[in-house]
Each structure stands twice: as structure tokens, then as C-alpha cells.
mmCIF file of N, CA and C in Angstrom:
data_model
loop_
_atom_site.group_PDB
_atom_site.id
_atom_site.type_symbol
_atom_site.label_atom_id
_atom_site.label_comp_id
_atom_site.label_asym_id
_atom_site.label_seq_id
_atom_site.Cartn_x
_atom_site.Cartn_y
_atom_site.Cartn_z
ATOM 1 N N MET A 500 -0.166 -8.974 -16.072
ATOM 2 C CA MET A 500 0.561 -8.095 -15.155
ATOM 3 C C MET A 500 0.613 -6.683 -15.740
ATOM 4 N N PRO A 501 0.519 -5.691 -14.846
ATOM 5 C CA PRO A 501 0.643 -4.314 -15.332
ATOM 6 C C PRO A 501 2.047 -4.073 -15.890
ATOM 7 N N THR A 502 2.157 -3.086 -16.764
ATOM 8 C CA THR A 502 3.456 -2.790 -17.358
ATOM 9 C C THR A 502 4.325 -1.949 -16.427
ATOM 10 N N ASP A 503 3.754 -1.391 -15.386
ATOM 11 C CA ASP A 503 4.518 -0.568 -14.447
ATOM 12 C C ASP A 503 5.341 -1.479 -13.532
ATOM 13 N N PRO A 504 6.673 -1.424 -13.622
ATOM 14 C CA PRO A 504 7.496 -2.327 -12.809
ATOM 15 C C PRO A 504 7.344 -2.097 -11.306
ATOM 16 N N TYR A 505 7.020 -0.887 -10.905
ATOM 17 C CA TYR A 505 6.871 -0.594 -9.474
ATOM 18 C C TYR A 505 5.559 -1.163 -8.942
ATOM 19 N N LEU A 506 4.497 -1.049 -9.731
ATOM 20 C CA LEU A 506 3.241 -1.672 -9.311
ATOM 21 C C LEU A 506 3.403 -3.190 -9.307
ATOM 22 N N ASN A 507 4.139 -3.724 -10.284
ATOM 23 C CA ASN A 507 4.419 -5.171 -10.288
ATOM 24 C C ASN A 507 5.126 -5.587 -9.003
ATOM 25 N N ALA A 508 6.087 -4.779 -8.560
ATOM 26 C CA ALA A 508 6.816 -5.099 -7.327
ATOM 27 C C ALA A 508 5.881 -5.055 -6.123
ATOM 28 N N ALA A 509 4.948 -4.114 -6.108
ATOM 29 C CA ALA A 509 3.971 -4.042 -5.018
ATOM 30 C C ALA A 509 3.061 -5.275 -5.032
ATOM 31 N N ILE A 510 2.660 -5.696 -6.224
ATOM 32 C CA ILE A 510 1.823 -6.900 -6.352
ATOM 33 C C ILE A 510 2.591 -8.131 -5.869
ATOM 34 N N GLU A 511 3.876 -8.210 -6.193
ATOM 35 C CA GLU A 511 4.698 -9.322 -5.690
ATOM 36 C C GLU A 511 4.700 -9.336 -4.163
ATOM 37 N N GLN A 512 4.777 -8.159 -3.546
ATOM 38 C CA GLN A 512 4.729 -8.071 -2.087
ATOM 39 C C GLN A 512 3.368 -8.538 -1.561
ATOM 40 N N ALA A 513 2.302 -8.160 -2.240
ATOM 41 C CA ALA A 513 0.961 -8.594 -1.829
ATOM 42 C C ALA A 513 0.846 -10.116 -1.896
ATOM 43 N N ARG A 514 1.362 -10.683 -2.950
ATOM 44 C CA ARG A 514 1.314 -12.147 -3.104
ATOM 45 C C ARG A 514 2.192 -12.840 -2.051
ATOM 46 N N LYS A 515 3.280 -12.199 -1.689
ATOM 47 C CA LYS A 515 4.137 -12.746 -0.628
ATOM 48 C C LYS A 515 3.365 -12.806 0.682
ATOM 49 N N SER A 516 2.644 -11.728 1.003
ATOM 50 C CA SER A 516 1.851 -11.728 2.228
ATOM 51 C C SER A 516 0.809 -12.842 2.207
ATOM 52 N N LEU A 517 0.123 -12.983 1.079
ATOM 53 C CA LEU A 517 -0.888 -14.032 0.952
ATOM 54 C C LEU A 517 -0.261 -15.412 1.157
ATOM 55 N N SER A 518 0.932 -15.623 0.599
ATOM 56 C CA SER A 518 1.600 -16.925 0.743
ATOM 57 C C SER A 518 2.014 -17.200 2.185
ATOM 58 N N GLU A 519 2.156 -16.136 2.980
ATOM 59 C CA GLU A 519 2.506 -16.266 4.398
ATOM 60 C C GLU A 519 1.270 -16.377 5.298
ATOM 61 N N GLY A 520 0.086 -16.401 4.683
ATOM 62 C CA GLY A 520 -1.151 -16.461 5.449
ATOM 63 C C GLY A 520 -1.689 -15.100 5.833
ATOM 64 N N GLY A 521 -1.128 -14.054 5.236
ATOM 65 C CA GLY A 521 -1.527 -12.691 5.560
ATOM 66 C C GLY A 521 -2.476 -12.084 4.548
ATOM 67 N N ILE A 522 -2.679 -10.792 4.699
ATOM 68 C CA ILE A 522 -3.597 -10.030 3.860
ATOM 69 C C ILE A 522 -2.825 -9.519 2.641
ATOM 70 N N PRO A 523 -3.338 -9.744 1.425
ATOM 71 C CA PRO A 523 -2.574 -9.465 0.218
ATOM 72 C C PRO A 523 -2.555 -7.991 -0.203
ATOM 73 N N ILE A 524 -1.812 -7.203 0.547
ATOM 74 C CA ILE A 524 -1.619 -5.798 0.215
ATOM 75 C C ILE A 524 -0.120 -5.539 0.235
ATOM 76 N N GLY A 525 0.390 -4.973 -0.861
ATOM 77 C CA GLY A 525 1.819 -4.709 -0.957
ATOM 78 C C GLY A 525 2.095 -3.265 -1.305
ATOM 79 N N SER A 526 3.318 -2.842 -1.006
ATOM 80 C CA SER A 526 3.699 -1.451 -1.224
ATOM 81 C C SER A 526 5.199 -1.356 -1.510
ATOM 82 N N VAL A 527 5.565 -0.394 -2.354
ATOM 83 C CA VAL A 527 6.974 -0.083 -2.570
ATOM 84 C C VAL A 527 7.161 1.432 -2.551
ATOM 85 N N LEU A 528 8.324 1.847 -2.072
ATOM 86 C CA LEU A 528 8.708 3.254 -2.041
ATOM 87 C C LEU A 528 9.800 3.449 -3.087
ATOM 88 N N VAL A 529 9.582 4.406 -3.991
ATOM 89 C CA VAL A 529 10.488 4.624 -5.116
ATOM 90 C C VAL A 529 11.101 6.018 -5.026
ATOM 91 N N HIS A 530 12.426 6.063 -5.140
ATOM 92 C CA HIS A 530 13.165 7.328 -5.138
ATOM 93 C C HIS A 530 14.097 7.348 -6.334
ATOM 94 N N GLU A 531 13.920 8.350 -7.182
ATOM 95 C CA GLU A 531 14.763 8.513 -8.366
ATOM 96 C C GLU A 531 14.866 7.225 -9.188
ATOM 97 N N GLY A 532 13.734 6.592 -9.409
ATOM 98 C CA GLY A 532 13.668 5.412 -10.252
ATOM 99 C C GLY A 532 14.123 4.114 -9.620
ATOM 100 N N LYS A 533 14.403 4.143 -8.319
ATOM 101 C CA LYS A 533 14.893 2.947 -7.632
ATOM 102 C C LYS A 533 13.984 2.624 -6.438
ATOM 103 N N ILE A 534 13.671 1.348 -6.269
ATOM 104 C CA ILE A 534 12.899 0.925 -5.103
ATOM 105 C C ILE A 534 13.815 0.973 -3.888
ATOM 106 N N ILE A 535 13.462 1.806 -2.909
ATOM 107 C CA ILE A 535 14.289 1.933 -1.697
ATOM 108 C C ILE A 535 13.618 1.315 -0.474
ATOM 109 N N GLY A 536 12.390 0.881 -0.651
ATOM 110 C CA GLY A 536 11.687 0.195 0.440
ATOM 111 C C GLY A 536 10.558 -0.616 -0.146
ATOM 112 N N GLN A 537 10.289 -1.749 0.461
ATOM 113 C CA GLN A 537 9.149 -2.563 0.039
ATOM 114 C C GLN A 537 8.608 -3.294 1.243
ATOM 115 N N GLY A 538 7.334 -3.582 1.187
ATOM 116 C CA GLY A 538 6.726 -4.281 2.307
ATOM 117 C C GLY A 538 5.336 -4.758 1.950
ATOM 118 N N HIS A 539 4.747 -5.451 2.899
ATOM 119 C CA HIS A 539 3.399 -5.958 2.703
ATOM 120 C C HIS A 539 2.685 -6.005 4.045
ATOM 121 N N ASN A 540 1.386 -6.137 3.977
ATOM 122 C CA ASN A 540 0.587 -6.210 5.188
ATOM 123 C C ASN A 540 1.025 -7.441 5.980
ATOM 124 N N CYS A 541 1.455 -7.198 7.216
ATOM 125 C CA CYS A 541 1.956 -8.280 8.080
ATOM 126 C C CYS A 541 1.195 -8.369 9.400
ATOM 127 N N ARG A 542 -0.020 -7.857 9.432
ATOM 128 C CA ARG A 542 -0.787 -7.880 10.687
ATOM 129 C C ARG A 542 -0.941 -9.300 11.232
ATOM 130 N N VAL A 543 -1.261 -10.235 10.340
ATOM 131 C CA VAL A 543 -1.432 -11.624 10.755
ATOM 132 C C VAL A 543 -0.083 -12.203 11.185
ATOM 133 N N GLN A 544 0.942 -11.959 10.382
ATOM 134 C CA GLN A 544 2.246 -12.556 10.613
ATOM 135 C C GLN A 544 2.907 -12.040 11.892
ATOM 136 N N THR A 545 2.787 -10.744 12.179
ATOM 137 C CA THR A 545 3.475 -10.158 13.342
ATOM 138 C C THR A 545 2.547 -9.932 14.536
ATOM 139 N N GLY A 546 1.245 -9.998 14.302
ATOM 140 C CA GLY A 546 0.299 -9.722 15.381
ATOM 141 C C GLY A 546 0.194 -8.243 15.717
ATOM 142 N N SER A 547 0.716 -7.383 14.853
ATOM 143 C CA SER A 547 0.688 -5.939 15.088
ATOM 144 C C SER A 547 -0.482 -5.306 14.346
ATOM 145 N N PRO A 548 -1.325 -4.546 15.037
ATOM 146 C CA PRO A 548 -2.474 -3.933 14.371
ATOM 147 C C PRO A 548 -2.091 -2.809 13.411
ATOM 148 N N ILE A 549 -0.848 -2.336 13.457
ATOM 149 C CA ILE A 549 -0.449 -1.238 12.577
ATOM 150 C C ILE A 549 0.491 -1.686 11.461
ATOM 151 N N ASP A 550 0.683 -2.979 11.297
ATOM 152 C CA ASP A 550 1.629 -3.485 10.302
ATOM 153 C C ASP A 550 0.965 -3.630 8.923
ATOM 154 N N HIS A 551 0.375 -2.526 8.454
ATOM 155 C CA HIS A 551 -0.232 -2.488 7.125
ATOM 156 C C HIS A 551 0.864 -2.430 6.058
ATOM 157 N N GLY A 552 0.493 -2.615 4.812
ATOM 158 C CA GLY A 552 1.459 -2.667 3.723
ATOM 159 C C GLY A 552 2.337 -1.433 3.609
ATOM 160 N N GLU A 553 1.726 -0.250 3.647
ATOM 161 C CA GLU A 553 2.494 0.972 3.493
ATOM 162 C C GLU A 553 3.368 1.220 4.723
ATOM 163 N N MET A 554 2.858 0.931 5.898
ATOM 164 C CA MET A 554 3.629 1.120 7.133
ATOM 165 C C MET A 554 4.830 0.173 7.143
ATOM 166 N N ASN A 555 4.613 -1.069 6.718
ATOM 167 C CA ASN A 555 5.680 -2.060 6.644
ATOM 168 C C ASN A 555 6.731 -1.628 5.628
ATOM 169 N N CYS A 556 6.303 -1.098 4.502
ATOM 170 C CA CYS A 556 7.216 -0.600 3.473
ATOM 171 C C CYS A 556 8.072 0.538 4.017
ATOM 172 N N LEU A 557 7.442 1.506 4.680
ATOM 173 C CA LEU A 557 8.185 2.642 5.232
ATOM 174 C C LEU A 557 9.174 2.174 6.295
ATOM 175 N N ARG A 558 8.753 1.241 7.135
ATOM 176 C CA ARG A 558 9.670 0.713 8.147
ATOM 177 C C ARG A 558 10.865 0.030 7.489
ATOM 178 N N ASN A 559 10.597 -0.755 6.467
ATOM 179 C CA ASN A 559 11.681 -1.468 5.788
ATOM 180 C C ASN A 559 12.613 -0.536 5.017
ATOM 181 N N ALA A 560 12.116 0.634 4.630
ATOM 182 C CA ALA A 560 12.970 1.621 3.956
ATOM 183 C C ALA A 560 13.971 2.222 4.936
ATOM 184 N N GLY A 561 13.667 2.168 6.222
ATOM 185 C CA GLY A 561 14.573 2.704 7.232
ATOM 186 C C GLY A 561 14.436 4.206 7.381
ATOM 187 N N ARG A 562 15.252 4.753 8.258
ATOM 188 C CA ARG A 562 15.226 6.195 8.492
ATOM 189 C C ARG A 562 15.759 6.921 7.265
ATOM 190 N N LEU A 563 14.999 7.899 6.818
ATOM 191 C CA LEU A 563 15.383 8.677 5.638
ATOM 192 C C LEU A 563 15.261 10.162 5.951
ATOM 193 N N ALA A 564 16.064 10.955 5.302
ATOM 194 C CA ALA A 564 15.958 12.407 5.435
ATOM 195 C C ALA A 564 14.644 12.867 4.808
ATOM 196 N N GLY A 565 14.102 13.941 5.355
ATOM 197 C CA GLY A 565 12.854 14.480 4.831
ATOM 198 C C GLY A 565 12.906 14.754 3.343
ATOM 199 N N LYS A 566 14.040 15.245 2.862
ATOM 200 C CA LYS A 566 14.147 15.572 1.439
ATOM 201 C C LYS A 566 14.051 14.323 0.561
ATOM 202 N N VAL A 567 14.412 13.161 1.106
ATOM 203 C CA VAL A 567 14.276 11.925 0.335
ATOM 204 C C VAL A 567 12.792 11.585 0.192
ATOM 205 N N TYR A 568 12.059 11.554 1.311
ATOM 206 C CA TYR A 568 10.618 11.276 1.239
ATOM 207 C C TYR A 568 9.929 12.235 0.273
ATOM 208 N N GLN A 569 10.356 13.491 0.313
ATOM 209 C CA GLN A 569 9.692 14.538 -0.468
ATOM 210 C C GLN A 569 9.959 14.442 -1.962
ATOM 211 N N SER A 570 10.789 13.480 -2.356
ATOM 212 C CA SER A 570 10.996 13.245 -3.782
ATOM 213 C C SER A 570 10.713 11.781 -4.142
ATOM 214 N N CYS A 571 9.857 11.134 -3.355
ATOM 215 C CA CYS A 571 9.489 9.734 -3.584
ATOM 216 C C CYS A 571 8.075 9.601 -4.136
ATOM 217 N N THR A 572 7.813 8.426 -4.653
ATOM 218 C CA THR A 572 6.457 7.971 -4.968
ATOM 219 C C THR A 572 6.266 6.673 -4.208
ATOM 220 N N ILE A 573 5.115 6.536 -3.553
ATOM 221 C CA ILE A 573 4.802 5.263 -2.902
ATOM 222 C C ILE A 573 3.694 4.589 -3.708
ATOM 223 N N TYR A 574 3.895 3.316 -3.956
ATOM 224 C CA TYR A 574 2.933 2.490 -4.688
ATOM 225 C C TYR A 574 2.267 1.559 -3.693
ATOM 226 N N SER A 575 0.967 1.406 -3.816
ATOM 227 C CA SER A 575 0.241 0.470 -2.966
ATOM 228 C C SER A 575 -0.783 -0.261 -3.819
ATOM 229 N N THR A 576 -0.932 -1.547 -3.564
ATOM 230 C CA THR A 576 -1.892 -2.318 -4.347
ATOM 231 C C THR A 576 -3.330 -1.938 -4.006
ATOM 232 N N LEU A 577 -3.530 -1.324 -2.833
ATOM 233 C CA LEU A 577 -4.872 -0.950 -2.381
ATOM 234 C C LEU A 577 -4.850 0.476 -1.850
ATOM 235 N N SER A 578 -5.957 1.156 -1.972
ATOM 236 C CA SER A 578 -6.097 2.526 -1.486
ATOM 237 C C SER A 578 -5.691 2.617 -0.011
ATOM 238 N N PRO A 579 -4.740 3.488 0.334
ATOM 239 C CA PRO A 579 -4.246 3.557 1.717
ATOM 240 C C PRO A 579 -5.327 3.987 2.725
ATOM 241 N N CYS A 580 -5.377 3.263 3.825
ATOM 242 C CA CYS A 580 -6.309 3.561 4.905
ATOM 243 C C CYS A 580 -5.926 4.893 5.562
ATOM 244 N N PRO A 581 -6.757 5.402 6.471
ATOM 245 C CA PRO A 581 -6.422 6.661 7.146
ATOM 246 C C PRO A 581 -5.072 6.636 7.875
ATOM 247 N N MET A 582 -4.711 5.526 8.503
ATOM 248 C CA MET A 582 -3.430 5.440 9.211
ATOM 249 C C MET A 582 -2.269 5.568 8.230
ATOM 250 N N CYS A 583 -2.301 4.785 7.166
ATOM 251 C CA CYS A 583 -1.211 4.811 6.190
ATOM 252 C C CYS A 583 -1.184 6.140 5.446
ATOM 253 N N SER A 584 -2.344 6.683 5.151
ATOM 254 C CA SER A 584 -2.409 7.997 4.509
ATOM 255 C C SER A 584 -1.807 9.062 5.410
ATOM 256 N N GLY A 585 -2.021 8.945 6.709
ATOM 257 C CA GLY A 585 -1.431 9.887 7.656
ATOM 258 C C GLY A 585 0.084 9.850 7.620
ATOM 259 N N ALA A 586 0.659 8.667 7.508
ATOM 260 C CA ALA A 586 2.117 8.553 7.423
ATOM 261 C C ALA A 586 2.625 9.166 6.118
ATOM 262 N N ILE A 587 1.898 8.946 5.047
ATOM 263 C CA ILE A 587 2.275 9.522 3.752
ATOM 264 C C ILE A 587 2.251 11.048 3.832
ATOM 265 N N VAL A 588 1.217 11.593 4.453
ATOM 266 C CA VAL A 588 1.112 13.049 4.631
ATOM 267 C C VAL A 588 2.214 13.547 5.559
ATOM 268 N N LEU A 589 2.443 12.848 6.660
ATOM 269 C CA LEU A 589 3.458 13.260 7.631
ATOM 270 C C LEU A 589 4.822 13.430 6.979
ATOM 271 N N TYR A 590 5.201 12.480 6.146
ATOM 272 C CA TYR A 590 6.515 12.517 5.521
ATOM 273 C C TYR A 590 6.528 13.243 4.175
ATOM 274 N N LYS A 591 5.386 13.816 3.839
ATOM 275 C CA LYS A 591 5.265 14.658 2.636
ATOM 276 C C LYS A 591 5.688 13.925 1.359
ATOM 277 N N ILE A 592 5.302 12.659 1.267
ATOM 278 C CA ILE A 592 5.533 11.905 0.036
ATOM 279 C C ILE A 592 4.563 12.482 -0.994
ATOM 280 N N PRO A 593 5.066 13.061 -2.080
ATOM 281 C CA PRO A 593 4.205 13.848 -2.958
ATOM 282 C C PRO A 593 3.270 13.084 -3.884
ATOM 283 N N ARG A 594 3.547 11.786 -4.092
ATOM 284 C CA ARG A 594 2.723 11.044 -5.056
ATOM 285 C C ARG A 594 2.472 9.628 -4.557
ATOM 286 N N VAL A 595 1.222 9.200 -4.732
ATOM 287 C CA VAL A 595 0.807 7.842 -4.391
ATOM 288 C C VAL A 595 0.168 7.226 -5.629
ATOM 289 N N VAL A 596 0.633 6.043 -5.994
ATOM 290 C CA VAL A 596 -0.003 5.288 -7.068
ATOM 291 C C VAL A 596 -0.744 4.134 -6.409
ATOM 292 N N VAL A 597 -2.049 4.106 -6.628
ATOM 293 C CA VAL A 597 -2.938 3.140 -5.987
ATOM 294 C C VAL A 597 -3.348 2.092 -7.021
ATOM 295 N N GLY A 598 -3.101 0.830 -6.699
ATOM 296 C CA GLY A 598 -3.471 -0.255 -7.606
ATOM 297 C C GLY A 598 -4.962 -0.327 -7.845
ATOM 298 N N GLU A 599 -5.731 -0.167 -6.782
ATOM 299 C CA GLU A 599 -7.194 -0.180 -6.928
ATOM 300 C C GLU A 599 -7.861 0.379 -5.691
ATOM 301 N N ASN A 600 -9.071 0.922 -5.886
ATOM 302 C CA ASN A 600 -9.872 1.412 -4.764
ATOM 303 C C ASN A 600 -11.314 0.935 -4.853
ATOM 304 N N GLN A 601 -11.558 -0.116 -5.623
ATOM 305 C CA GLN A 601 -12.912 -0.652 -5.752
ATOM 306 C C GLN A 601 -13.310 -1.497 -4.545
ATOM 307 N N THR A 602 -12.376 -2.276 -4.012
ATOM 308 C CA THR A 602 -12.707 -3.125 -2.873
ATOM 309 C C THR A 602 -12.610 -2.377 -1.555
ATOM 310 N N PHE A 603 -11.832 -1.287 -1.529
ATOM 311 C CA PHE A 603 -11.684 -0.454 -0.326
ATOM 312 C C PHE A 603 -11.242 0.934 -0.748
ATOM 313 N N LEU A 604 -11.990 1.935 -0.310
ATOM 314 C CA LEU A 604 -11.625 3.320 -0.578
ATOM 315 C C LEU A 604 -11.037 3.908 0.692
ATOM 316 N N GLY A 605 -9.753 4.188 0.633
ATOM 317 C CA GLY A 605 -9.064 4.761 1.787
ATOM 318 C C GLY A 605 -9.227 6.266 1.860
ATOM 319 N N ALA A 606 -8.247 6.914 2.433
ATOM 320 C CA ALA A 606 -8.311 8.355 2.700
ATOM 321 C C ALA A 606 -7.719 9.168 1.553
ATOM 322 N N GLU A 607 -8.139 8.838 0.340
ATOM 323 C CA GLU A 607 -7.614 9.527 -0.834
ATOM 324 C C GLU A 607 -7.937 11.018 -0.828
ATOM 325 N N ASP A 608 -9.155 11.371 -0.446
ATOM 326 C CA ASP A 608 -9.533 12.789 -0.410
ATOM 327 C C ASP A 608 -8.677 13.558 0.586
ATOM 328 N N TYR A 609 -8.384 12.943 1.727
ATOM 329 C CA TYR A 609 -7.521 13.596 2.724
ATOM 330 C C TYR A 609 -6.136 13.843 2.133
ATOM 331 N N MET A 610 -5.571 12.828 1.495
ATOM 332 C CA MET A 610 -4.239 13.010 0.914
ATOM 333 C C MET A 610 -4.262 14.110 -0.142
ATOM 334 N N ARG A 611 -5.268 14.098 -0.988
ATOM 335 C CA ARG A 611 -5.365 15.146 -2.021
ATOM 336 C C ARG A 611 -5.496 16.527 -1.382
ATOM 337 N N SER A 612 -6.246 16.606 -0.285
ATOM 338 C CA SER A 612 -6.424 17.904 0.395
ATOM 339 C C SER A 612 -5.113 18.424 0.962
ATOM 340 N N GLN A 613 -4.143 17.544 1.126
ATOM 341 C CA GLN A 613 -2.834 17.918 1.641
ATOM 342 C C GLN A 613 -1.810 18.110 0.515
ATOM 343 N N GLY A 614 -2.291 18.154 -0.717
ATOM 344 C CA GLY A 614 -1.432 18.436 -1.855
ATOM 345 C C GLY A 614 -0.742 17.229 -2.461
ATOM 346 N N ILE A 615 -1.144 16.036 -2.052
ATOM 347 C CA ILE A 615 -0.529 14.822 -2.586
ATOM 348 C C ILE A 615 -1.258 14.397 -3.853
ATOM 349 N N GLN A 616 -0.483 14.040 -4.867
ATOM 350 C CA GLN A 616 -1.053 13.519 -6.108
ATOM 351 C C GLN A 616 -1.388 12.050 -5.897
ATOM 352 N N VAL A 617 -2.655 11.700 -6.084
ATOM 353 C CA VAL A 617 -3.100 10.315 -5.918
ATOM 354 C C VAL A 617 -3.598 9.819 -7.269
ATOM 355 N N ASP A 618 -2.892 8.832 -7.815
ATOM 356 C CA ASP A 618 -3.254 8.249 -9.104
ATOM 357 C C ASP A 618 -3.782 6.837 -8.871
ATOM 358 N N VAL A 619 -5.034 6.605 -9.253
ATOM 359 C CA VAL A 619 -5.659 5.295 -9.082
ATOM 360 C C VAL A 619 -5.720 4.630 -10.453
ATOM 361 N N VAL A 620 -5.126 3.435 -10.562
ATOM 362 C CA VAL A 620 -5.027 2.791 -11.872
ATOM 363 C C VAL A 620 -6.040 1.671 -12.101
ATOM 364 N N GLN A 621 -6.762 1.228 -11.068
ATOM 365 C CA GLN A 621 -7.762 0.154 -11.176
ATOM 366 C C GLN A 621 -7.185 -1.058 -11.919
ATOM 367 N N ASP A 622 -6.060 -1.529 -11.405
ATOM 368 C CA ASP A 622 -5.385 -2.677 -12.002
ATOM 369 C C ASP A 622 -6.190 -3.960 -11.770
ATOM 370 N N PRO A 623 -6.492 -4.718 -12.831
ATOM 371 C CA PRO A 623 -7.300 -5.935 -12.682
ATOM 372 C C PRO A 623 -6.691 -6.978 -11.737
ATOM 373 N N ASP A 624 -5.359 -7.119 -11.729
ATOM 374 C CA ASP A 624 -4.730 -8.081 -10.819
ATOM 375 C C ASP A 624 -4.937 -7.675 -9.366
ATOM 376 N N CYS A 625 -4.796 -6.398 -9.077
ATOM 377 C CA CYS A 625 -4.999 -5.913 -7.706
ATOM 378 C C CYS A 625 -6.446 -6.128 -7.268
ATOM 379 N N ILE A 626 -7.378 -5.816 -8.163
ATOM 380 C CA ILE A 626 -8.801 -5.981 -7.842
ATOM 381 C C ILE A 626 -9.113 -7.443 -7.564
ATOM 382 N N GLN A 627 -8.670 -8.335 -8.454
ATOM 383 C CA GLN A 627 -8.961 -9.768 -8.314
ATOM 384 C C GLN A 627 -8.354 -10.339 -7.029
ATOM 385 N N LEU A 628 -7.128 -9.929 -6.725
ATOM 386 C CA LEU A 628 -6.450 -10.402 -5.520
ATOM 387 C C LEU A 628 -7.279 -10.080 -4.277
ATOM 388 N N MET A 629 -7.766 -8.825 -4.194
ATOM 389 C CA MET A 629 -8.542 -8.427 -3.016
ATOM 390 C C MET A 629 -9.932 -9.039 -3.013
ATOM 391 N N GLN A 630 -10.586 -9.088 -4.170
ATOM 392 C CA GLN A 630 -11.923 -9.695 -4.221
ATOM 393 C C GLN A 630 -11.879 -11.146 -3.763
ATOM 394 N N ASP A 631 -10.905 -11.895 -4.258
ATOM 395 C CA ASP A 631 -10.787 -13.305 -3.870
ATOM 396 C C ASP A 631 -10.500 -13.427 -2.375
ATOM 397 N N PHE A 632 -9.619 -12.582 -1.860
ATOM 398 C CA PHE A 632 -9.271 -12.647 -0.444
ATOM 399 C C PHE A 632 -10.464 -12.294 0.437
ATOM 400 N N ILE A 633 -11.145 -11.214 0.115
ATOM 401 C CA ILE A 633 -12.285 -10.769 0.932
ATOM 402 C C ILE A 633 -13.387 -11.828 0.936
ATOM 403 N N GLN A 634 -13.638 -12.423 -0.225
ATOM 404 C CA GLN A 634 -14.668 -13.469 -0.304
ATOM 405 C C GLN A 634 -14.296 -14.673 0.563
ATOM 406 N N ALA A 635 -13.023 -15.046 0.560
ATOM 407 C CA ALA A 635 -12.578 -16.222 1.304
ATOM 408 C C ALA A 635 -12.356 -15.934 2.792
ATOM 409 N N ASN A 636 -12.100 -14.675 3.147
ATOM 410 C CA ASN A 636 -11.715 -14.317 4.518
ATOM 411 C C ASN A 636 -12.421 -13.061 5.017
ATOM 412 N N PRO A 637 -13.749 -13.018 4.988
ATOM 413 C CA PRO A 637 -14.433 -11.769 5.348
ATOM 414 C C PRO A 637 -14.157 -11.306 6.779
ATOM 415 N N GLN A 638 -14.064 -12.218 7.711
ATOM 416 C CA GLN A 638 -13.827 -11.835 9.104
ATOM 417 C C GLN A 638 -12.428 -11.221 9.274
ATOM 418 N N LEU A 639 -11.429 -11.828 8.671
ATOM 419 C CA LEU A 639 -10.068 -11.308 8.750
ATOM 420 C C LEU A 639 -9.974 -9.945 8.069
ATOM 421 N N TRP A 640 -10.638 -9.801 6.924
ATOM 422 C CA TRP A 640 -10.625 -8.521 6.220
ATOM 423 C C TRP A 640 -11.267 -7.433 7.074
ATOM 424 N N ASN A 641 -12.417 -7.727 7.668
ATOM 425 C CA ASN A 641 -13.090 -6.745 8.522
ATOM 426 C C ASN A 641 -12.218 -6.348 9.708
ATOM 427 N N GLU A 642 -11.484 -7.283 10.260
ATOM 428 C CA GLU A 642 -10.572 -6.982 11.353
ATOM 429 C C GLU A 642 -9.494 -6.014 10.879
ATOM 430 N N ASP A 643 -8.983 -6.224 9.660
ATOM 431 C CA ASP A 643 -7.911 -5.381 9.140
ATOM 432 C C ASP A 643 -8.344 -3.933 8.981
ATOM 433 N N ILE A 644 -9.608 -3.722 8.592
ATOM 434 C CA ILE A 644 -10.080 -2.357 8.360
ATOM 435 C C ILE A 644 -10.884 -1.813 9.539
ATOM 436 N N GLY A 645 -10.840 -2.511 10.667
ATOM 437 C CA GLY A 645 -11.444 -1.998 11.886
ATOM 438 C C GLY A 645 -12.958 -2.096 11.970
ATOM 439 N N VAL A 646 -13.542 -3.089 11.267
ATOM 440 C CA VAL A 646 -14.992 -3.265 11.291
ATOM 441 C C VAL A 646 -15.362 -4.280 12.356
#
């Protein structure tokens, strides 16, 4: 397990989704050293095409003042897709920690172009989780990323 407790919490969310029959992507929102929102990809569980890990995390965090988002870091086990990256940009979350981008490269360049710090850690647990899932569920994975 990574030593970063916030990435660990995101991985726990990813594993929760997998245990529910969903796609193993997790996310946590951190403000002033405290997790204020957490979620995981629930597209399979809820039947919603927009219930990605980061979107689910933001929804679970509830309504927040702009100044709160602007002093948060969002952690995701996988590189955020264009939709999730758009939400991160919209709410001006200044930093994103990405567990891995080897199995899927999201809109990292877009986020960086908007002044967001994107740190990719290439965590082995995150990589293995997605590699195993994609190999076992290629059709479901392609559906999740719009292929």
C-alpha cells in the first residue's frame, strides 16, 4: 500500500466499487488535511453514465463554498476523464493527485492548461487494480470510457 493515507483512502473506494460489481476507480476530496468527500465509480451500480469516481466523490462531499474547493486536493486512483477533469476545473480545485495514468490517460494536459497542479504517482496497486479489471472486463471498461 502507498504511504499516502489519502491515496490509500481512494484505493479503498476503488476496491469497494469492485466488490459491488462496479469499476474499480476511487476518489477522495481533501481540505486542510481532512477527507471531506469520498466516492467511487458507480456507473454499474446506479445505471448513471456520469457516476464516475470523481463525480461521485464531489456529490458525496455535498454543496461547498467556492473558497473550500479552491483550497482542496482531489485524489483519484486513475487519471480523470474529460468529464471529471471539467468538474475539477469548474470548481477550481488546485491540485489533483493521480494514482496512475498507464491504463488510461485522462485530460491531464487540459487541467494543467487551466493552472491545476497534476501529480501522477504511478502507484503499483492502482495500476494492478485497473490492469486486472480491464483484462477481465474489456467490454464494461470500454463502455465506461465511451468506446
